[in-house]
Coordinates of C-alpha atoms and ligand atoms in Angstrom, one line a residue:
M1006 CA -50.5 48.1 152.7
N1007 CA -52.9 50.3 151.2
F1008 CA -56.3 48.2 152.1
K1009 CA -58.6 50.4 150.7
L1010 CA -57.3 48.6 147.4
L1011 CA -57.6 45.3 148.4
K1012 CA -62.1 44.9 147.6
P1013 CA -61.0 46.2 144.0
L1014 CA -58.2 44.3 143.6
G1015 CA -60.6 40.9 144.8
F1016 CA -63.3 41.6 142.7
I1017 CA -60.7 42.1 138.9
L1018 CA -59.2 38.7 140.3
T1019 CA -62.0 36.9 140.9
F1020 CA -63.2 38.2 137.4
I1021 CA -60.2 37.4 135.9
L1022 CA -61.0 33.6 137.5
V1023 CA -64.4 33.8 135.9
L1024 CA -63.3 34.4 132.5
N1025 CA -60.7 32.1 132.8
S1026 CA -62.5 28.9 133.7
C1027 CA -65.0 30.3 131.4
K1028 CA -62.5 29.9 128.6
T1029 CA -61.8 26.6 130.0
E1030 CA -65.3 25.2 129.8
Q1031 CA -66.2 27.4 126.4
K1032 CA -66.8 23.9 123.8
Q1033 CA -63.8 24.2 121.3
P1034 CA -65.2 24.2 117.9
R1035 CA -64.8 20.5 116.0
S1036 CA -61.8 20.7 113.5
I1037 CA -63.7 19.5 110.4
Q1038 CA -62.1 17.6 107.2
R1039 CA -63.4 18.9 104.7
G1040 CA -63.9 18.0 101.4
K1041 CA -63.4 18.6 98.2
L1042 CA -63.2 22.9 97.9
A1043 CA -63.0 25.6 95.3
D1044 CA -63.2 29.0 94.5
S1045 CA -65.8 29.1 92.3
I1046 CA -67.5 25.9 90.7
M1047 CA -68.4 23.0 91.8
V1048 CA -70.5 20.1 90.5
V1049 CA -71.3 17.2 92.8
S1050 CA -73.1 13.5 90.5
A1051 CA -72.8 9.6 91.1
R1052 CA -70.0 9.6 88.5
E1053 CA -67.2 10.9 88.0
E1054 CA -67.1 11.2 83.9
A1055 CA -70.1 13.4 84.8
S1056 CA -68.6 15.6 86.9
R1057 CA -66.2 16.2 84.9
I1058 CA -68.1 16.8 81.7
G1059 CA -70.1 19.9 84.1
A1060 CA -67.1 21.5 85.0
E1061 CA -66.1 21.5 81.3
I1062 CA -69.1 23.2 80.2
L1063 CA -68.9 26.0 83.1
K1064 CA -65.0 26.4 82.5
Q1065 CA -66.1 27.5 78.6
G1066 CA -68.4 30.1 79.9
G1067 CA -71.7 27.8 80.1
N1068 CA -74.2 28.3 83.6
A1069 CA -75.4 26.2 86.1
F1070 CA -78.4 25.2 83.8
D1071 CA -76.1 24.1 80.9
A1072 CA -74.1 22.3 83.0
L1073 CA -76.8 20.1 84.8
I1074 CA -78.2 18.7 80.9
G1075 CA -74.7 18.1 80.6
V1076 CA -74.4 16.0 83.6
D1077 CA -77.7 14.6 83.5
M1078 CA -77.1 13.5 80.1
A1079 CA -74.2 12.0 80.5
L1080 CA -75.8 9.9 84.0
N1081 CA -77.4 8.2 81.0
V1082 CA -74.1 7.2 79.3
A1083 CA -71.8 6.5 82.1
Y1084 CA -74.9 5.4 85.5
P1085 CA -77.2 3.6 83.2
F1086 CA -78.7 2.2 86.8
A1087 CA -80.8 5.5 86.9
G1088 CA -79.7 7.7 83.9
S1089 CA -82.9 9.0 83.1
L1090 CA -83.7 9.9 79.4
G1091 CA -86.5 6.9 80.3
G1092 CA -87.6 8.7 83.5
G1093 CA -88.1 11.5 84.6
G1094 CA -87.1 13.9 87.8
F1095 CA -87.2 17.4 89.5
M1096 CA -85.4 20.4 89.9
V1097 CA -84.9 23.4 91.8
Y1098 CA -82.8 26.1 91.7
R1099 CA -81.7 29.3 92.8
K1100 CA -80.6 31.8 90.4
A1101 CA -77.6 34.3 91.9
N1102 CA -79.8 36.9 92.2
G1103 CA -82.2 35.3 94.7
E1104 CA -84.4 34.2 92.2
I1105 CA -85.8 30.5 92.8
G1106 CA -87.9 28.0 91.1
S1107 CA -88.7 24.1 90.5
I1108 CA -89.8 21.9 87.5
D1109 CA -91.4 18.9 87.6
Y1110 CA -90.7 17.0 84.7
R1111 CA -91.7 13.6 86.7
E1112 CA -93.4 10.7 84.2
K1113 CA -97.5 10.3 84.0
A1114 CA -99.5 8.1 83.5
P1115 CA -100.5 6.6 80.3
I1116 CA -104.2 7.6 78.7
A1117 CA -104.9 3.7 78.7
A1118 CA -104.0 2.9 82.8
T1119 CA -107.0 1.9 85.3
H1120 CA -107.2 2.4 88.9
D1121 CA -107.3 -1.4 88.9
M1122 CA -104.2 -2.5 86.3
Y1123 CA -101.8 -4.8 88.8
L1124 CA -104.8 -6.2 90.5
D1125 CA -106.2 -9.8 89.6
E1126 CA -109.6 -10.6 89.3
N1127 CA -109.8 -11.3 92.9
G1128 CA -108.6 -7.5 93.5
D1129 CA -105.1 -8.3 94.8
A1130 CA -102.5 -6.9 94.1
I1131 CA -99.9 -8.4 91.4
A1132 CA -96.6 -6.8 92.7
S1133 CA -94.2 -7.5 89.6
L1134 CA -96.5 -5.6 86.7
S1135 CA -96.1 -2.2 88.3
R1136 CA -92.0 -3.1 88.7
E1137 CA -91.1 -5.2 85.7
G1138 CA -91.4 -5.0 82.0
A1139 CA -93.9 -2.4 79.2
L1140 CA -96.9 -2.3 81.7
A1141 CA -94.8 -0.7 84.5
V1142 CA -93.3 2.3 82.7
G1143 CA -94.7 5.5 82.8
V1144 CA -94.5 8.3 80.3
P1145 CA -91.1 9.7 80.4
G1146 CA -90.4 13.6 81.2
T1147 CA -86.5 13.7 81.0
I1148 CA -86.3 15.0 77.5
A1149 CA -89.0 17.6 78.1
G1150 CA -87.6 19.0 81.7
M1151 CA -84.2 19.2 80.0
F1152 CA -85.1 21.8 77.1
A1153 CA -87.6 23.7 79.4
I1154 CA -85.3 23.9 81.3
H1155 CA -82.8 25.1 78.4
E1156 CA -85.2 27.6 77.0
K1157 CA -86.0 29.7 80.3
L1158 CA -82.6 29.4 81.8
G1159 CA -79.6 27.9 80.1
S1160 CA -76.9 29.8 77.6
M1161 CA -74.9 28.0 75.3
P1162 CA -76.6 25.8 72.3
M1163 CA -77.8 22.5 73.4
A1164 CA -75.9 20.7 70.3
E1165 CA -73.0 21.9 72.1
I1166 CA -73.7 20.8 75.9
L1167 CA -74.4 17.6 74.1
E1168 CA -71.4 17.2 72.4
P1169 CA -68.8 15.6 75.2
V1170 CA -71.9 13.2 76.0
I1171 CA -72.4 11.9 72.3
A1172 CA -68.2 11.7 72.6
L1173 CA -68.5 9.7 75.6
A1174 CA -71.1 7.7 74.5
E1175 CA -68.8 6.5 71.5
K1176 CA -65.7 6.6 73.4
G1177 CA -67.3 4.3 76.4
Y1178 CA -67.5 4.9 80.2
V1179 CA -65.2 2.3 82.4
V1180 CA -67.4 -0.7 84.5
T1181 CA -66.9 0.0 88.8
E1182 CA -66.7 -2.3 90.7
N1183 CA -69.6 -1.0 92.5
Q1184 CA -71.6 -1.3 88.9
W1185 CA -70.0 -4.3 88.3
N1186 CA -71.6 -5.5 91.8
R1187 CA -75.2 -4.6 91.2
Y1188 CA -74.9 -5.1 87.1
R1189 CA -74.3 -8.5 88.1
N1190 CA -77.5 -9.0 90.4
Y1191 CA -79.8 -8.1 87.5
A1192 CA -78.4 -10.0 85.0
A1193 CA -80.9 -13.0 85.0
V1194 CA -83.6 -10.6 84.9
F1195 CA -82.4 -8.6 81.6
D1196 CA -82.7 -11.7 80.0
S1197 CA -85.2 -12.9 81.0
I1198 CA -87.1 -9.6 79.4
N1199 CA -85.0 -8.3 77.0
G1200 CA -83.6 -11.6 75.5
M1201 CA -80.4 -12.4 75.0
E1202 CA -78.9 -9.8 72.6
T1203 CA -79.2 -6.2 74.2
L1204 CA -75.6 -4.3 75.4
Y1205 CA -76.1 -5.1 79.0
S1206 CA -78.1 -8.3 78.9
V1207 CA -74.8 -9.7 76.6
G1208 CA -72.1 -7.6 78.1
F1209 CA -73.1 -8.5 81.9
R1210 CA -74.8 -12.1 81.9
E1211 CA -72.3 -14.3 84.3
S1212 CA -71.6 -16.9 82.3
D1213 CA -68.2 -18.7 81.0
S1214 CA -68.7 -16.3 77.7
L1215 CA -68.5 -13.0 80.2
K1216 CA -68.1 -10.3 78.5
V1217 CA -67.4 -7.8 80.7
K1218 CA -66.0 -6.7 83.7
A1219 CA -65.0 -4.3 85.9
G1220 CA -62.5 -2.3 84.7
D1221 CA -63.5 -2.7 81.3
T1222 CA -65.1 0.1 79.1
I1223 CA -68.2 -0.2 77.9
K1224 CA -69.9 1.9 74.5
N1225 CA -72.9 3.0 73.5
P1226 CA -73.0 4.0 70.1
V1227 CA -76.8 3.6 69.9
L1228 CA -77.1 6.1 72.5
A1229 CA -74.9 8.2 70.6
A1230 CA -77.0 8.0 67.7
T1231 CA -80.7 9.1 69.6
L1232 CA -78.6 12.2 71.4
R1233 CA -76.9 13.6 68.5
R1234 CA -80.9 13.5 66.4
I1235 CA -82.2 15.5 69.9
A1236 CA -79.5 17.2 69.3
Q1237 CA -80.1 18.1 65.7
N1238 CA -84.5 17.5 66.4
G1239 CA -85.0 19.2 69.7
K1240 CA -87.7 17.7 71.6
S1241 CA -89.6 17.0 69.6
E1242 CA -87.4 14.2 68.1
F1243 CA -88.3 12.4 70.9
Y1244 CA -92.0 12.7 71.8
E1245 CA -92.9 13.5 68.4
G1246 CA -90.1 11.8 66.0
E1247 CA -88.4 9.0 65.0
T1248 CA -87.4 8.3 68.4
A1249 CA -90.8 8.4 69.7
Q1250 CA -92.2 6.1 67.0
K1251 CA -89.4 3.7 67.7
L1252 CA -90.4 3.8 71.7
V1253 CA -94.4 3.2 71.2
N1254 CA -93.5 0.7 68.5
F1255 CA -91.0 -1.5 70.9
M1256 CA -93.5 -0.4 74.0
Q1257 CA -95.9 -2.2 71.9
K1258 CA -93.5 -5.1 70.8
H1259 CA -93.6 -5.9 75.1
G1260 CA -97.2 -5.7 75.8
G1261 CA -96.9 -2.2 77.4
I1262 CA -99.9 0.5 76.7
I1263 CA -98.0 4.4 75.7
T1264 CA -98.7 5.2 72.8
L1265 CA -97.7 8.5 70.4
E1266 CA -100.3 11.0 72.0
D1267 CA -99.2 9.9 75.4
L1268 CA -95.7 11.1 74.5
K1269 CA -97.3 14.2 72.3
N1270 CA -98.4 15.6 75.3
Y1271 CA -96.4 15.3 77.6
E1272 CA -95.2 18.5 78.8
A1273 CA -92.7 19.6 82.1
V1274 CA -94.3 21.7 84.7
W1275 CA -92.8 24.4 86.3
R1276 CA -94.2 24.8 89.4
R1277 CA -93.7 27.2 93.0
P1278 CA -91.2 25.8 95.4
I1279 CA -92.2 24.6 98.9
V1280 CA -90.4 27.5 100.8
S1281 CA -90.0 26.8 104.6
S1282 CA -87.5 28.1 107.7
Y1283 CA -85.5 26.3 110.3
K1284 CA -84.3 28.6 112.4
N1285 CA -82.8 30.8 110.9
L1286 CA -81.8 28.8 107.1
K1287 CA -84.8 29.2 104.6
I1288 CA -85.2 25.8 102.8
I1289 CA -86.0 25.6 99.6
G1290 CA -87.9 22.4 98.4
M1291 CA -89.6 20.6 95.7
P1292 CA -93.2 20.7 96.0
P1293 CA -96.3 18.1 94.7
P1294 CA -96.2 15.4 93.0
S1295 CA -92.7 15.3 94.8
S1296 CA -93.5 14.9 98.8
G1297 CA -90.4 15.6 99.8
G1298 CA -90.5 19.6 100.0
V1299 CA -93.6 19.0 102.2
C1300 CA -92.3 16.1 104.2
L1301 CA -88.7 18.1 104.9
A1302 CA -90.7 21.3 106.0
Q1303 CA -93.0 19.2 108.3
I1304 CA -90.2 17.7 110.0
F1305 CA -87.7 21.1 110.7
K1306 CA -91.1 22.6 111.8
M1307 CA -91.5 19.7 113.9
I1308 CA -87.8 19.3 115.5
E1309 CA -87.2 23.3 115.5
P1310 CA -87.8 23.4 119.7
Y1311 CA -85.7 20.6 120.3
K1312 CA -82.1 21.3 121.1
L1313 CA -80.7 19.0 119.2
S1314 CA -77.1 20.4 119.3
T1315 CA -77.4 20.0 123.2
Y1316 CA -78.2 16.5 123.0
G1317 CA -75.4 15.8 120.1
H1318 CA -75.3 14.3 116.6
N1319 CA -77.1 10.6 116.9
S1320 CA -77.7 10.1 120.7
L1321 CA -80.7 8.7 122.3
K1322 CA -83.1 11.6 122.4
S1323 CA -81.4 13.6 118.9
I1324 CA -83.0 10.1 117.2
Q1325 CA -86.0 9.9 119.1
V1326 CA -87.1 13.8 118.2
I1327 CA -86.3 13.0 114.6
T1328 CA -87.8 9.4 114.3
E1329 CA -91.6 10.9 115.7
A1330 CA -91.4 13.7 113.7
E1331 CA -91.3 11.9 110.5
R1332 CA -93.4 9.3 111.9
R1333 CA -96.6 12.1 111.8
A1334 CA -95.1 13.1 108.6
Y1335 CA -95.1 10.3 106.6
A1336 CA -98.6 9.2 107.9
D1337 CA -99.7 12.8 106.9
R1338 CA -97.6 11.8 103.5
S1339 CA -99.8 8.7 102.6
F1340 CA -102.7 10.1 103.3
F1341 CA -103.0 14.3 101.5
L1342 CA -100.1 14.0 99.1
G1343 CA -100.5 13.0 95.4
D1344 CA -100.5 14.9 91.8
P1345 CA -101.5 18.3 92.7
D1346 CA -102.9 18.6 89.3
F1347 CA -105.6 16.5 90.8
N1348 CA -105.6 16.7 94.6
D1349 CA -106.3 20.1 96.5
I1350 CA -103.5 19.5 98.8
P1351 CA -103.9 21.7 102.1
I1352 CA -100.1 22.4 101.6
E1353 CA -99.8 25.8 103.7
T1354 CA -101.8 24.3 106.9
L1355 CA -99.2 20.8 107.2
I1356 CA -96.5 23.2 106.8
S1357 CA -97.2 25.8 109.4
T1358 CA -95.9 25.6 112.5
E1359 CA -99.3 25.8 114.2
Y1360 CA -99.9 22.0 113.1
A1361 CA -96.5 20.9 113.8
T1362 CA -97.0 21.8 117.6
E1363 CA -100.3 20.0 117.9
R1364 CA -99.0 16.9 115.8
M1365 CA -96.2 17.0 118.6
E1366 CA -98.4 16.9 121.2
N1367 CA -98.3 13.7 122.5
F1368 CA -94.6 12.8 121.9
S1369 CA -92.9 11.5 124.9
F1370 CA -89.3 11.0 125.7
K1371 CA -90.1 8.0 127.9
Q1372 CA -91.9 5.8 125.6
A1373 CA -92.1 5.5 121.3
T1374 CA -95.3 6.2 119.9
P1375 CA -96.4 3.1 117.7
S1376 CA -97.4 3.6 114.3
S1377 CA -100.7 2.4 114.9
E1378 CA -102.0 5.1 117.5
V1379 CA -100.5 7.7 114.7
E1380 CA -102.9 8.4 111.6
H1381 CA -103.1 11.4 109.8
G1382 CA -103.6 15.0 110.8
V1383 CA -107.1 16.4 110.8
I1384 CA -107.2 19.2 108.5
P1385 CA -110.2 21.0 108.7
G1386 CA -112.4 21.7 105.9
Y1387 CA -110.2 19.1 104.0
E1388 CA -112.2 16.3 102.8
S1389 CA -111.0 14.2 101.7
M1390 CA -84.3 2.7 93.4
E1391 CA -83.2 3.8 91.4
T1392 CA -82.7 7.2 91.3
T1393 CA -79.7 10.0 91.6
H1394 CA -79.2 13.0 92.5
F1395 CA -76.4 15.7 91.3
S1396 CA -76.0 19.2 92.5
I1397 CA -74.0 22.7 91.1
V1398 CA -72.9 25.8 91.5
D1399 CA -71.4 28.2 89.1
Q1400 CA -69.2 31.1 88.6
Y1401 CA -71.8 33.2 88.3
G1402 CA -73.4 32.5 91.8
N1403 CA -76.5 30.2 90.5
A1404 CA -77.2 26.6 92.1
V1405 CA -78.9 23.5 91.1
A1406 CA -80.1 20.5 93.0
L1407 CA -81.7 17.7 90.8
T1408 CA -82.7 14.9 91.6
T1409 CA -84.1 11.9 88.7
T1410 CA -84.5 8.7 88.7
L1411 CA -85.9 5.7 86.3
N1412 CA -87.3 4.2 90.2
G1413 CA -86.3 0.6 90.3
A1414 CA -82.4 0.3 89.7
Y1415 CA -82.4 -0.1 86.0
G1416 CA -86.0 0.8 85.9
S1417 CA -88.4 -1.3 84.6
K1418 CA -85.1 -3.8 82.8
L1419 CA -87.0 -2.8 79.9
Y1420 CA -84.3 -2.0 77.5
A1421 CA -84.3 -0.1 73.9
D1422 CA -82.0 -2.3 72.3
E1423 CA -82.5 0.4 69.3
L1424 CA -82.9 3.4 71.3
G1425 CA -80.1 2.8 74.2
F1426 CA -81.6 3.5 77.5
F1427 CA -84.0 1.9 80.1
L1428 CA -87.3 2.7 80.5
N1429 CA -88.8 3.5 84.2
N1430 CA -91.1 1.7 86.1
E1431 CA -92.3 4.6 88.5
M1432 CA -96.2 3.1 88.2
D1433 CA -95.2 1.2 90.9
D1434 CA -94.7 4.8 92.8
F1435 CA -98.6 4.5 92.5
S1436 CA -100.6 3.5 95.7
V1437 CA -102.0 0.6 93.6
K1438 CA -104.4 -0.7 96.1
P1439 CA -105.3 1.5 99.2
G1440 CA -103.1 0.0 101.9
V1441 CA -100.9 -2.3 99.8
P1442 CA -97.2 -0.8 100.1
N1443 CA -95.1 -0.3 97.2
M1444 CA -91.7 -1.4 96.9
F1445 CA -90.5 1.2 99.4
G1446 CA -93.0 -0.1 102.0
L1447 CA -95.2 3.4 101.1
I1448 CA -99.1 3.3 101.8
G1449 CA -101.0 5.7 99.7
A1450 CA -104.4 6.4 100.0
A1451 CA -106.7 8.2 96.9
A1452 CA -104.5 11.4 96.4
N1453 CA -102.4 8.9 94.7
K1454 CA -104.0 5.8 93.2
I1455 CA -103.3 5.7 90.0
E1456 CA -105.7 7.8 87.0
P1457 CA -104.9 8.4 83.0
Q1458 CA -102.2 10.9 82.9
K1459 CA -101.6 11.6 86.3
R1460 CA -98.2 12.4 88.1
M1461 CA -97.1 9.5 90.5
L1462 CA -96.1 10.8 94.0
S1463 CA -92.7 10.8 94.4
S1464 CA -90.0 11.2 97.7
M1465 CA -87.0 13.1 95.8
T1466 CA -86.2 15.7 97.9
P1467 CA -84.1 18.1 95.5
T1468 CA -83.3 21.6 98.2
I1469 CA -81.5 24.6 98.0
V1470 CA -81.0 26.4 101.4
E1471 CA -80.2 29.7 102.4
K1472 CA -78.8 31.3 105.4
D1473 CA -78.6 35.2 105.9
G1474 CA -80.4 36.0 102.9
K1475 CA -77.1 34.3 101.0
L1476 CA -77.0 31.0 98.8
W1477 CA -75.9 28.0 101.9
M1478 CA -76.0 25.1 100.2
T1479 CA -77.6 22.5 97.3
V1480 CA -77.8 19.0 98.4
G1481 CA -80.1 15.8 97.6
T1482 CA -79.7 11.8 96.9
P1483 CA -81.7 8.8 95.8
G1484 CA -82.9 6.1 98.5
G1485 CA -86.8 6.0 97.8
S1486 CA -88.3 6.5 100.6
T1487 CA -85.4 7.2 102.7
I1488 CA -84.6 10.3 100.6
I1489 CA -86.2 13.0 102.8
T1490 CA -84.6 11.9 105.8
S1491 CA -81.4 11.4 104.4
V1492 CA -81.8 15.2 103.5
L1493 CA -83.0 16.0 107.0
Q1494 CA -80.1 14.6 108.6
T1495 CA -77.5 16.0 106.5
I1496 CA -78.7 19.6 106.5
L1497 CA -78.7 19.3 110.5
N1498 CA -75.6 18.1 110.4
V1499 CA -74.2 21.1 109.0
A1500 CA -76.7 23.4 110.6
D1501 CA -76.7 21.8 114.4
F1502 CA -74.0 19.8 114.5
E1503 CA -71.2 21.8 112.8
M1504 CA -70.5 19.2 110.0
G1505 CA -68.5 19.7 107.2
M1506 CA -70.0 19.2 103.9
Q1507 CA -68.0 15.9 103.1
E1508 CA -68.5 15.0 106.8
A1509 CA -72.3 15.8 106.7
V1510 CA -72.7 13.5 103.8
D1511 CA -70.7 10.6 105.1
A1512 CA -71.8 10.7 108.8
P1513 CA -74.7 7.6 110.1
R1514 CA -77.9 7.4 109.2
F1515 CA -81.4 6.1 110.0
H1516 CA -84.4 5.9 108.8
H1517 CA -88.1 5.7 109.7
Q1518 CA -91.3 6.6 107.7
W1519 CA -94.5 6.0 109.9
L1520 CA -95.6 2.1 108.4
P1521 CA -93.5 -0.5 108.6
D1522 CA -93.3 0.8 112.5
V1523 CA -89.4 0.1 112.2
V1524 CA -86.6 2.8 112.5
T1525 CA -83.7 1.1 110.3
F1526 CA -79.7 2.0 111.1
E1527 CA -77.0 2.2 108.8
P1528 CA -75.1 -1.3 110.0
N1529 CA -72.2 -1.1 112.2
T1530 CA -72.2 3.1 113.4
F1531 CA -74.2 2.6 115.6
G1532 CA -73.6 1.8 119.3
K1533 CA -75.2 -1.5 120.7
S1534 CA -76.4 0.3 124.1
L1535 CA -77.5 3.3 122.3
L1536 CA -79.6 0.7 120.0
D1537 CA -80.7 -1.4 122.8
S1538 CA -81.8 2.4 124.6
L1539 CA -84.2 2.7 121.9
A1540 CA -85.2 -0.7 121.9
A1541 CA -86.6 -0.5 125.2
K1542 CA -88.5 2.7 125.0
G1543 CA -90.3 1.0 122.0
Y1544 CA -88.7 1.5 119.0
Q1545 CA -88.2 -1.5 117.1
I1546 CA -85.1 -1.3 115.3
R1547 CA -84.1 -2.5 111.6
Q1548 CA -79.9 -3.2 110.9
E1549 CA -78.8 -5.4 108.2
N1550 CA -75.4 -5.1 106.6
S1551 CA -76.9 -5.0 102.7
V1552 CA -78.8 -1.3 104.0
I1553 CA -77.2 2.3 102.6
L1554 CA -79.4 5.0 103.3
G1555 CA -79.1 7.1 100.0
K1556 CA -76.1 8.7 98.0
V1557 CA -75.8 12.5 99.4
D1558 CA -74.1 14.9 96.7
G1559 CA -74.0 18.3 98.3
V1560 CA -72.6 21.9 98.1
L1561 CA -71.8 24.2 100.8
V1562 CA -71.0 27.4 100.6
L1563 CA -68.6 28.2 103.5
P1564 CA -68.5 31.9 104.7
D1565 CA -65.4 33.2 102.4
G1566 CA -67.3 31.9 99.1
T1567 CA -64.8 29.0 99.4
L1568 CA -67.3 25.8 97.7
E1569 CA -66.9 22.7 99.7
G1570 CA -68.3 19.3 97.4
G1571 CA -69.4 16.3 99.7
A1572 CA -69.8 13.3 97.1
D1573 CA -71.3 10.2 98.9
R1574 CA -68.6 7.5 100.6
R1575 CA -71.6 5.1 99.8
G1576 CA -71.0 5.2 95.8
D1577 CA -68.7 6.1 93.0
D1578 CA -70.0 9.9 93.9
T1579 CA -67.2 12.7 93.0
A1580 CA -66.6 16.5 92.8
V1581 CA -65.2 18.5 90.5
G1582 CA -64.5 22.0 91.5
Y1583 CA -62.0 24.7 90.5
Ligands
DON1123 O1 -89.6 9.2 92.8 C1 -89.3 8.0 94.2 O2 -89.4 8.7 95.4 C2 -88.6 6.9 93.9 N1 -89.2 6.4 92.4 C3 -87.4 7.0 94.0 C4 -86.6 5.8 93.8 C5 -85.3 5.9 94.6 O3 -85.2 7.3 94.4 C6 -84.6 5.0 94.4 N2 -82.8 4.8 94.6 N3 -82.4 4.4 95.6

């Protein structure tokens, strides 16, 4: 035997053994349960009818911007819970050439609005006034938004886009079990606000004379007529024409303060998106008057130094880091954020790495930081539900994320029977009095106080994410104050926890917003020992059967260019792709 050879042979053997042991220790990639896959286009929205109309527009050669108008208008017909002709929203886009932008068509306070319009003679807030009926309604922005988008980015004639929507309103949509359950909850309020004879009060009253059940078809010829007039006469139909006059008469009859001047003055505004980063991702978010882009960027910056993927998905340490970052970001939200046309907002500082580091300095894994000990940050020189989301990627590579709302379910519950749609109760998103929470428990300050023609602060977070300079995800959700944290967790689920789009959307979620000082968990999905460990560290846990945190709809671009739709299991949401 040649002993000289033994030594190198030993090295080689050891090397092979080490290599093998490394191999067995190497983490196996998870196998991903994908959602709807498609080569070319994907539309994900809260209703199948709307997703199909969007996909058809794309198949006819329209682009994502044409499709978004079709989807948005179809949701007015088939998803009156949130469909927003009587409301407003935000849209973030990324064109195939990489150009990005966003539009704000948020409702505005009427000219006659005053800072104390929801307070009684003792100065106490009367919650119902900002939530139900005509006084709760902000000047609707949706039609202005749709026409501004169409003018700048659309490619098909408006009348052609609206044609299938008008047909849907005439033919009717089928009421799902989910929708039926919701309608029933509100039938009595509809009756008391609108009388017994409107489409939804009569149709959905729970009584012996009940006319509509799950599975039945609802036609809305009045809405079809409104849309036909809009298709013929354009934006001015809604803001100056017959529709405007009918709307103003209706508002006045119900004790509202919106005038023709309010409608004529309304303009949608193009705004520069909030651009930030998380590791190798570029996050493109909605700027104020939505708090979504700023808060999301802040939370991402605060959690970036921590190794979430090592801690594990929904593990004790991950939940702690995310909750503590959310606590600090929402404390800042309540103080600094409001309509940018009325406030100077220190956005650059708020979303900077240095500020995030400073905000997390007092965080410890040992113990929760009580919200009572967290105030908004100090920035030198600074003085001072129901919504729906859809995501579209077209065959040209354009992507849109659009979130739109009436605020509460069916908004103010006020149904304009001669026009065929519900009106928003967005005025409740203002801070009606410092320290008094709105319907999402959010507290605001001077930056978000009521002023004539001001836009109320929003949490809506339509978001587009790039990876390595290419489109990676378009995502968003309803959920009031929980929108920001649901979008955050969905992006993290794919970026840090190796999930696909559908899995990321379906995964159990939790939420924290500074005040109230509780962490809310979706029911029956987080283990008792995990929740006990969090409680032992001082986190107050809230878990109720009725809690649903968002309904996220997103599209992920896979490395080979395939599109994966994620349609949230929590609703009737549907991905349609080809
Ligand atoms: O703009 C906002 O933040 C709220 N008006 C959104 C309301 C909402 O998401 C209700 N949906 N569940």
